[in-house]
Tab-separated table of C-alpha atoms in Angstrom:
chain	number	residue	atom	x	y	z
A	1042	UNK	CA	1.443	-18.063	-6.177
A	1043	UNK	CA	3.460	-20.271	-3.671
A	1044	UNK	CA	2.207	-24.167	-3.628
A	1045	UNK	CA	-0.055	-25.044	-1.316
A	1046	UNK	CA	-1.755	-28.483	-0.518
A	1047	UNK	CA	-4.295	-27.050	1.823
A	1048	UNK	CA	-7.908	-26.222	-0.101
A	1049	UNK	CA	-7.947	-22.159	-0.507
A	1050	UNK	CA	-10.521	-20.872	1.963
A	1051	UNK	CA	-13.446	-18.847	0.650
A	1052	UNK	CA	-15.472	-16.080	2.254
A	1053	UNK	CA	-18.609	-14.646	1.465
A	1054	UNK	CA	-18.949	-11.667	-0.295
A	1055	UNK	CA	-21.513	-9.343	-1.988
A	1056	UNK	CA	-23.791	-12.613	-2.912
A	1057	UNK	CA	-20.874	-15.040	-3.848
A	1058	UNK	CA	-17.569	-16.822	-2.459
A	1059	UNK	CA	-14.238	-15.217	-2.632
A	1060	UNK	CA	-10.887	-16.583	-2.089
A	1061	UNK	CA	-8.926	-15.843	0.886
A	1062	UNK	CA	-5.218	-16.221	-0.682
A	1063	UNK	CA	-3.170	-17.709	1.645
A	1064	UNK	CA	0.495	-16.386	1.817
A	1065	UNK	CA	3.553	-17.165	3.591
A	1066	UNK	CA	4.448	-15.378	6.872
A	1067	UNK	CA	7.964	-13.840	7.555
A	1068	UNK	CA	9.553	-13.321	11.069
A	1069	UNK	CA	10.783	-10.051	11.573
A	1070	UNK	CA	13.100	-10.815	14.727
A	1071	UNK	CA	15.069	-13.469	12.309
A	1072	UNK	CA	14.987	-10.957	9.604
A	1073	UNK	CA	16.639	-8.433	11.363
A	1074	UNK	CA	18.986	-11.135	12.273
A	1075	UNK	CA	19.930	-12.184	8.567
A	1076	UNK	CA	18.771	-15.246	9.214
A	1077	UNK	CA	19.704	-17.484	6.295
A	1078	UNK	CA	16.218	-19.746	6.072
A	1079	UNK	CA	14.445	-16.287	6.649
A	1080	UNK	CA	15.880	-14.290	3.847
A	1081	UNK	CA	15.628	-17.121	1.644
A	1082	UNK	CA	11.789	-17.213	2.340
A	1083	UNK	CA	11.238	-13.367	2.223
A	1084	UNK	CA	13.221	-14.033	-1.191
A	1085	UNK	CA	10.745	-16.464	-2.684
A	1086	UNK	CA	7.705	-14.561	-1.509
A	1087	UNK	CA	9.188	-11.587	-3.656
A	1088	UNK	CA	9.960	-13.432	-6.463
A	1089	UNK	CA	6.766	-15.732	-6.642
A	1090	UNK	CA	4.033	-13.610	-5.156
A	1091	UNK	CA	5.142	-9.886	-4.676
A	1092	UNK	CA	3.401	-10.115	-0.700
A	1093	UNK	CA	3.948	-11.544	2.114
A	1094	UNK	CA	2.746	-11.005	6.120
A	1095	UNK	CA	5.593	-9.382	8.620
A	1096	UNK	CA	5.114	-10.953	11.664
A	1097	UNK	CA	5.926	-7.947	14.067
A	1098	UNK	CA	5.119	-9.892	17.615
A	1099	UNK	CA	8.796	-9.759	19.178
A	1100	UNK	CA	10.970	-7.190	20.981
A	1101	UNK	CA	12.146	-5.056	17.955
A	1102	UNK	CA	8.377	-5.277	16.155
A	1103	UNK	CA	6.087	-4.363	19.281
A	1104	UNK	CA	7.050	-1.055	19.436
A	1105	UNK	CA	6.176	-0.488	15.952
A	1106	UNK	CA	2.584	-2.027	16.995
A	1107	UNK	CA	2.322	0.363	19.704
A	1108	UNK	CA	3.696	3.398	17.809
A	1109	UNK	CA	0.347	2.364	15.490
A	1110	UNK	CA	-2.098	2.318	17.799
A	1111	UNK	CA	-1.207	6.150	19.154
A	1112	UNK	CA	-1.625	6.792	14.996
A	1113	UNK	CA	-5.276	5.395	14.584
A	1114	UNK	CA	-6.114	7.531	17.592
A	1115	UNK	CA	-4.138	10.293	15.770
A	1116	UNK	CA	-6.282	9.603	12.378
A	1117	UNK	CA	-9.315	9.425	14.381
A	1118	UNK	CA	-8.763	13.179	15.981
A	1119	UNK	CA	-7.525	14.230	12.154
A	1120	UNK	CA	-10.478	13.113	10.259
A	1121	UNK	CA	-12.918	13.940	12.724
A	1122	UNK	CA	-11.947	17.584	11.971
A	1123	UNK	CA	-13.977	19.997	9.641
A	1124	UNK	CA	-13.019	19.428	5.978
A	1125	UNK	CA	-11.641	23.232	5.834
A	1126	UNK	CA	-9.387	22.286	8.694
A	1127	UNK	CA	-8.189	19.032	7.395
A	1128	UNK	CA	-8.163	20.888	3.758
A	1129	UNK	CA	-5.750	23.589	5.255
A	1130	UNK	CA	-2.832	22.893	2.315
A	1131	UNK	CA	-4.474	20.779	0.312
A	1132	UNK	CA	-2.640	18.521	-1.640
A	1133	UNK	CA	0.815	20.050	-1.942
A	1134	UNK	CA	2.347	17.513	-4.095
A	1135	UNK	CA	1.453	14.179	-5.412
A	1136	UNK	CA	3.203	12.641	-2.273
A	1137	UNK	CA	2.200	15.248	0.429
A	1138	UNK	CA	-0.818	16.687	1.538
A	1139	UNK	CA	-4.732	15.644	1.874
A	1140	UNK	CA	-7.322	14.090	-0.432
A	1141	UNK	CA	-10.787	14.578	-0.080
A	1142	UNK	CA	-13.162	11.424	-0.906
A	1143	UNK	CA	-13.948	11.132	-4.723
A	1144	UNK	CA	-10.632	11.994	-6.620
A	1145	UNK	CA	-9.838	8.882	-7.931
A	1146	UNK	CA	-11.147	6.088	-9.935
A	1147	UNK	CA	-13.127	3.529	-7.442
A	1148	UNK	CA	-12.990	-0.079	-6.806
A	1149	UNK	CA	-15.278	-0.824	-9.490
A	1150	UNK	CA	-13.503	1.077	-12.395
A	1151	UNK	CA	-16.216	3.487	-15.009
A	1152	UNK	CA	-18.543	5.055	-13.424
A	1153	UNK	CA	-17.025	4.886	-9.771
A	1154	UNK	CA	-14.710	7.189	-7.468
A	1155	UNK	CA	-12.803	6.617	-4.334
A	1156	UNK	CA	-14.705	6.284	-1.304
A	1157	UNK	CA	-11.620	7.153	1.068
A	1158	UNK	CA	-9.887	10.777	2.425
A	1159	UNK	CA	-6.330	10.374	3.032
A	1160	UNK	CA	-3.594	12.394	4.598
A	1161	UNK	CA	0.038	11.871	3.107
A	1162	UNK	CA	3.237	13.364	5.470
A	1163	UNK	CA	7.002	13.350	3.702
A	1164	UNK	CA	9.532	11.313	5.321
A	1165	UNK	CA	11.499	13.947	4.101
A	1166	UNK	CA	9.945	17.028	5.204
A	1167	UNK	CA	9.399	15.035	8.698
A	1168	UNK	CA	13.455	14.436	8.560
A	1169	UNK	CA	14.607	18.183	7.906
A	1170	UNK	CA	11.663	19.293	10.671
A	1171	UNK	CA	9.441	21.434	8.745
A	1172	UNK	CA	6.653	19.295	7.889
A	1173	UNK	CA	3.900	20.553	6.159
A	1174	UNK	CA	0.414	19.403	8.274
A	1175	UNK	CA	-2.880	20.862	8.686
A	1176	UNK	CA	-3.305	22.345	11.865
A	1177	UNK	CA	-5.377	19.991	13.592
A	1178	UNK	CA	-2.093	17.536	13.805
A	1179	UNK	CA	0.129	20.514	14.035
A	1180	UNK	CA	1.792	20.318	17.479
A	1181	UNK	CA	4.736	18.964	19.288
A	1182	UNK	CA	2.928	15.791	20.398
A	1183	UNK	CA	1.355	14.917	17.459
A	1184	UNK	CA	4.505	15.607	15.093
A	1185	UNK	CA	6.730	13.368	17.507
A	1186	UNK	CA	4.366	10.682	16.818
A	1187	UNK	CA	4.184	10.824	13.284
A	1188	UNK	CA	7.871	10.901	13.511
A	1189	UNK	CA	8.078	7.497	15.535
A	1190	UNK	CA	6.087	5.685	12.975
A	1191	UNK	CA	7.901	7.073	10.207
A	1192	UNK	CA	11.120	5.879	11.837
A	1193	UNK	CA	9.742	2.517	12.608
A	1194	UNK	CA	8.559	1.717	9.408
A	1195	UNK	CA	11.596	3.110	7.677
A	1196	UNK	CA	13.721	0.909	9.356
A	1197	UNK	CA	11.234	-2.338	8.832
A	1198	UNK	CA	11.420	-1.989	5.099
A	1199	UNK	CA	15.430	-0.916	4.843
A	1200	UNK	CA	15.174	-4.478	6.433
A	1201	UNK	CA	13.547	-6.074	4.372
A	1202	UNK	CA	14.967	-4.633	1.601
A	1203	UNK	CA	18.884	-5.323	2.850
A	1204	UNK	CA	17.495	-9.146	2.951
A	1205	UNK	CA	16.291	-9.331	-0.811
A	1206	UNK	CA	19.745	-7.698	-1.705
A	1207	UNK	CA	21.471	-10.594	0.281
A	1208	UNK	CA	19.164	-12.924	-0.942
A	1209	UNK	CA	20.278	-11.815	-4.652
A	1210	UNK	CA	23.537	-12.003	-4.183
A	1211	UNK	CA	23.775	-8.024	-4.739
A	1212	UNK	CA	27.101	-6.806	-3.497
A	1213	UNK	CA	28.448	-3.151	-2.763
A	1214	UNK	CA	26.699	-0.084	-5.058
A	1215	UNK	CA	24.541	-2.768	-6.504
A	1216	UNK	CA	22.313	-3.265	-2.646
A	1217	UNK	CA	18.899	-1.867	-2.965
A	1218	UNK	CA	19.776	0.004	-0.131
A	1219	UNK	CA	22.116	2.121	-1.835
A	1220	UNK	CA	19.118	3.452	-3.839
A	1221	UNK	CA	17.045	4.430	-0.673
A	1222	UNK	CA	19.646	6.277	1.473
A	1223	UNK	CA	17.880	8.824	4.028
A	1224	UNK	CA	19.846	11.739	2.859
A	1225	UNK	CA	18.883	11.978	-0.595
A	1226	UNK	CA	15.483	13.164	-1.927
A	1227	UNK	CA	12.640	10.591	-2.201
A	1228	UNK	CA	8.330	10.600	-2.528
A	1229	UNK	CA	8.785	8.142	0.396
A	1230	UNK	CA	5.214	9.224	2.137
A	1231	UNK	CA	3.107	8.181	5.464
A	1232	UNK	CA	0.061	7.600	4.309
A	1233	UNK	CA	-3.178	7.416	6.574
A	1234	UNK	CA	-6.675	6.857	5.086
A	1235	UNK	CA	-10.102	6.540	6.041
A	1236	UNK	CA	-12.873	4.446	4.068
A	1237	UNK	CA	-15.942	5.832	4.825
A	1238	UNK	CA	-18.896	4.071	5.285
A	1239	UNK	CA	-21.542	3.641	1.979
A	1240	UNK	CA	-24.530	5.527	3.577
A	1241	UNK	CA	-21.955	8.641	4.040
A	1242	UNK	CA	-19.943	7.935	0.617
A	1243	UNK	CA	-23.165	6.960	-1.839
A	1244	UNK	CA	-23.294	3.798	-3.924
A	1245	UNK	CA	-20.737	5.220	-6.757
A	1246	UNK	CA	-18.113	6.350	-4.114
A	1247	UNK	CA	-16.474	3.048	-3.201
A	1248	UNK	CA	-13.217	1.408	-2.314
A	1249	UNK	CA	-9.537	2.126	-4.109
A	1250	UNK	CA	-9.258	1.000	-7.540
A	1251	UNK	CA	-7.251	-1.777	-8.849
A	1252	UNK	CA	-3.346	-1.115	-9.336
A	1253	UNK	CA	0.280	-1.965	-8.487
A	1254	UNK	CA	1.953	0.865	-6.045
A	1255	UNK	CA	4.712	2.991	-7.334
A	1256	UNK	CA	6.922	2.292	-4.397
A	1257	UNK	CA	9.678	-0.072	-3.940
A	1258	UNK	CA	7.928	-1.532	-0.657
A	1259	UNK	CA	4.783	-0.971	1.199
A	1260	UNK	CA	4.217	-1.540	4.412
A	1261	UNK	CA	0.478	-1.780	5.536
A	1262	UNK	CA	-1.196	-2.187	8.339
A	1263	UNK	CA	-4.830	-2.282	8.955
A	1264	UNK	CA	-6.911	-4.624	11.416
A	1265	UNK	CA	-10.116	-4.539	9.009
A	1266	UNK	CA	-11.183	-6.890	6.115
A	1267	UNK	CA	-11.371	-5.022	2.693
A	1268	UNK	CA	-7.822	-5.392	0.837
A	1269	UNK	CA	-7.790	-7.897	-2.181
A	1270	UNK	CA	-4.931	-9.194	-4.363
A	1271	UNK	CA	-4.671	-10.244	-7.326
A	1272	UNK	CA	-1.758	-13.346	-7.406
A	1273	UNK	CA	0.450	-13.925	-10.403
A	1274	UNK	CA	-0.154	-16.842	-12.407
A	1275	UNK	CA	1.214	-19.201	-15.040
A	1276	UNK	CA	-1.014	-17.751	-17.661
A	1277	UNK	CA	-2.122	-14.304	-16.352
A	1278	UNK	CA	-3.145	-12.952	-12.790
A	1279	UNK	CA	-5.757	-15.331	-10.650
A	1280	UNK	CA	-9.060	-13.522	-9.433
A	1281	UNK	CA	-9.165	-10.959	-6.958
A	1282	UNK	CA	-9.226	-12.333	-3.546
A	1283	UNK	CA	-9.275	-11.110	0.148
A	1284	UNK	CA	-6.551	-10.629	2.452
A	1285	UNK	CA	-7.200	-11.907	5.747
A	1286	UNK	CA	-6.129	-9.866	8.681
A	1287	UNK	CA	-3.692	-11.111	10.811
A	1288	UNK	CA	-2.867	-10.122	14.726
A	1289	UNK	CA	0.413	-8.644	15.306
A	1290	UNK	CA	1.114	-8.272	11.284
A	1291	UNK	CA	1.671	-5.726	8.510
A	1292	UNK	CA	0.982	-6.835	4.939
A	1293	UNK	CA	4.177	-6.318	2.931
A	1294	UNK	CA	4.147	-5.975	-0.882
A	1295	UNK	CA	6.110	-5.222	-3.823
A	1296	UNK	CA	5.722	-1.994	-5.950
A	1297	UNK	CA	7.330	-1.176	-8.805
A	1298	UNK	CA	10.028	0.230	-8.605
A	1299	UNK	CA	11.581	-2.851	-6.745
A	1300	UNK	CA	10.344	-5.086	-9.814
A	1301	UNK	CA	12.063	-2.974	-12.124
A	1302	UNK	CA	15.101	-2.353	-9.791
A	1303	UNK	CA	15.379	-6.061	-9.980
A	1304	UNK	CA	15.275	-6.680	-13.451
A	1305	UNK	CA	11.170	-7.538	-13.479
A	1306	UNK	CA	12.526	-11.062	-11.308
A	1307	UNK	CA	9.880	-9.868	-8.361
A	1308	UNK	CA	6.410	-9.551	-8.942
A	1309	UNK	CA	4.818	-6.059	-8.517
A	1310	UNK	CA	1.274	-6.937	-6.535
A	1311	UNK	CA	-2.201	-6.271	-8.206
A	1312	UNK	CA	-4.401	-4.994	-5.482
A	1313	UNK	CA	-7.380	-2.991	-4.338
A	1314	UNK	CA	-9.613	-2.054	-1.385
A	1315	UNK	CA	-13.791	-2.696	-1.543
A	1316	UNK	CA	-15.956	-2.127	1.074
A	1317	UNK	CA	-15.998	-5.753	2.683
A	1318	UNK	CA	-18.661	-4.122	5.452
A	1319	UNK	CA	-19.988	-0.989	3.765
A	1320	UNK	CA	-21.472	0.365	7.352
A	1321	UNK	CA	-18.250	0.795	8.813
A	1322	UNK	CA	-15.467	3.293	8.644
A	1323	UNK	CA	-12.146	1.682	7.918
A	1324	UNK	CA	-8.901	2.914	8.445
A	1325	UNK	CA	-5.438	1.633	7.136
A	1326	UNK	CA	-1.622	3.184	7.423
A	1327	UNK	CA	0.392	2.896	4.608
A	1328	UNK	CA	3.872	3.216	4.346
A	1329	UNK	CA	5.693	4.108	0.485
A	1330	UNK	CA	9.283	3.483	0.843
A	1331	UNK	CA	10.233	4.956	-2.481
A	1332	UNK	CA	13.666	4.779	-4.287
A	1333	UNK	CA	15.823	8.254	-4.425
A	1334	UNK	CA	14.475	10.923	-7.183
A	1335	UNK	CA	17.620	10.516	-9.350
A	1336	UNK	CA	17.711	6.336	-9.197
A	1337	UNK	CA	17.230	5.180	-13.067
A	1338	UNK	CA	15.697	2.185	-13.848
A	1339	UNK	CA	13.846	0.535	-16.934
A	1340	UNK	CA	10.246	0.518	-17.002
A	1341	UNK	CA	7.986	-2.055	-17.997
A	1342	UNK	CA	7.641	-0.491	-21.369
A	1343	UNK	CA	11.562	-0.604	-21.909
A	1344	UNK	CA	11.738	2.617	-21.263
A	1345	UNK	CA	14.695	4.221	-18.880
A	1346	UNK	CA	13.360	6.324	-16.223
A	1347	UNK	CA	14.112	8.050	-13.089
A	1348	UNK	CA	11.754	6.709	-9.821
A	1349	UNK	CA	10.853	10.398	-9.809
A	1350	UNK	CA	9.871	10.458	-13.522
A	1351	UNK	CA	7.859	6.665	-12.835
A	1352	UNK	CA	6.207	8.299	-9.519
A	1353	UNK	CA	4.829	11.286	-11.250
A	1354	UNK	CA	3.360	9.911	-14.496
A	1355	UNK	CA	1.824	7.385	-12.937
A	1356	UNK	CA	0.443	9.375	-9.944
A	1357	UNK	CA	-1.389	11.426	-12.774
A	1358	UNK	CA	-2.220	8.438	-14.184
A	1359	UNK	CA	-4.001	7.646	-10.932
A	1360	UNK	CA	-5.905	10.810	-10.676
A	1361	UNK	CA	-7.081	11.131	-14.805
A	1362	UNK	CA	-10.793	10.752	-15.343
A	1363	UNK	CA	-11.347	6.748	-16.248
A	1364	UNK	CA	-11.609	7.987	-19.869
A	1365	UNK	CA	-7.986	8.597	-20.193
A	1366	UNK	CA	-7.318	5.688	-17.769
A	1367	UNK	CA	-8.639	3.417	-20.250
A	1368	UNK	CA	-6.808	4.438	-22.977
A	1369	UNK	CA	-3.259	4.367	-21.073
A	1370	UNK	CA	-1.226	0.856	-21.282
A	1371	UNK	CA	-1.874	-1.150	-18.732
A	1372	UNK	CA	1.902	-1.228	-18.057
A	1373	UNK	CA	1.272	2.461	-15.867
A	1374	UNK	CA	-1.549	0.958	-13.564
A	1375	UNK	CA	-0.546	-2.360	-13.035
A	1376	UNK	CA	3.117	-1.728	-13.514
A	1377	UNK	CA	3.199	-4.041	-16.532
A	1378	UNK	CA	1.812	-7.189	-14.810
A	1379	UNK	CA	0.409	-9.789	-16.837
A	1380	UNK	CA	-3.578	-9.909	-16.248
A	1381	UNK	CA	-6.329	-12.121	-17.688
A	1382	UNK	CA	-10.458	-11.951	-17.088
A	1383	UNK	CA	-12.829	-9.611	-15.475
A	1384	UNK	CA	-12.961	-9.092	-12.023
A	1385	UNK	CA	-16.394	-8.686	-11.303
A	1386	UNK	CA	-19.145	-10.329	-12.908
A	1387	UNK	CA	-21.782	-7.577	-12.206
A	1388	UNK	CA	-20.820	-3.819	-13.653
A	1389	UNK	CA	-20.673	-1.286	-10.712
A	1390	UNK	CA	-24.326	-0.352	-11.522
A	1391	UNK	CA	-25.258	-3.646	-9.983
A	1392	UNK	CA	-23.106	-2.782	-7.157
A	1393	UNK	CA	-25.229	-3.032	-3.553
A	1394	UNK	CA	-23.413	-2.389	-0.178
A	1395	UNK	CA	-24.638	-5.244	1.966
A	1396	UNK	CA	-23.099	-5.553	5.216
A	1397	UNK	CA	-21.711	-9.022	6.225
A	1398	UNK	CA	-19.897	-10.501	8.822
A	1399	UNK	CA	-15.977	-11.086	8.890
A	1400	UNK	CA	-15.431	-14.915	9.549
A	1401	UNK	CA	-14.053	-15.863	12.473
């Protein structure tokens, strides 16, 4: 993690003090102009931390912030729909369709299931004008809104990708953008997530399990507490701590594919979602920029694989029961990132959903 002379802030969660990890904030306006200092700053964030806050409070970024607000209204309408309408197509593909609550392992490992429902919309399908989305949002206005958000997210992540290529001195075909072209098939996805209150899901359906993302870059929006990261350290990762939501910012983190493409120079972000306030409905929007399906790289096992192969193998690991996940190498769920120590001092059976106040 980036050196800091400031004491680490903490917040009380489930009866103990948990770190709120500091992190760099990158100015999108300066990055769009390829400002040398900002390029160096985002490069260091990816080399040392694997994540950063992206300040979008500028003429070029505010449109995305406005689009996010409209998308949240769409999400509220969709997730309030009857299950049979939301699940009209089911999970069509690993990066496309609807997933109900409890399909994956939860935040606290064995014995827990996830506490969210999710709708995933493929960028490729939106671009081709034939998206398979459930009927509650299959109208011209909602489809236009999805197209706008995906277009804005795609532009933002490509600006970041270009800055990282420049920062590493990459040129020509070696630049990261050349494996993320818009006209080539990929599993790039807009995911909309709704975490339900504990009184609805029960004690053993909570949050989102600890993992690194499959993607190259993840652009994440949420104004609510709950996201935790585990910063890299010299002797393994540090303990899990919260990400403080920051006004007019998106949280950006590096995924496995970009880590592999960088020759393991970049850090991939170990993270999970926990019920910070178990009484609330929590909403988040994630854009997963993924490499073209046939992009080749060496993974954390030393194998040469395509981006599609890695995506499919890791997605299977995500949805496998905990028993099978425990037998899989950690290089799959954690992308080969080094980890040390237990995340939680108490087993999942001791988890009690206590409402808390977010710090001022």
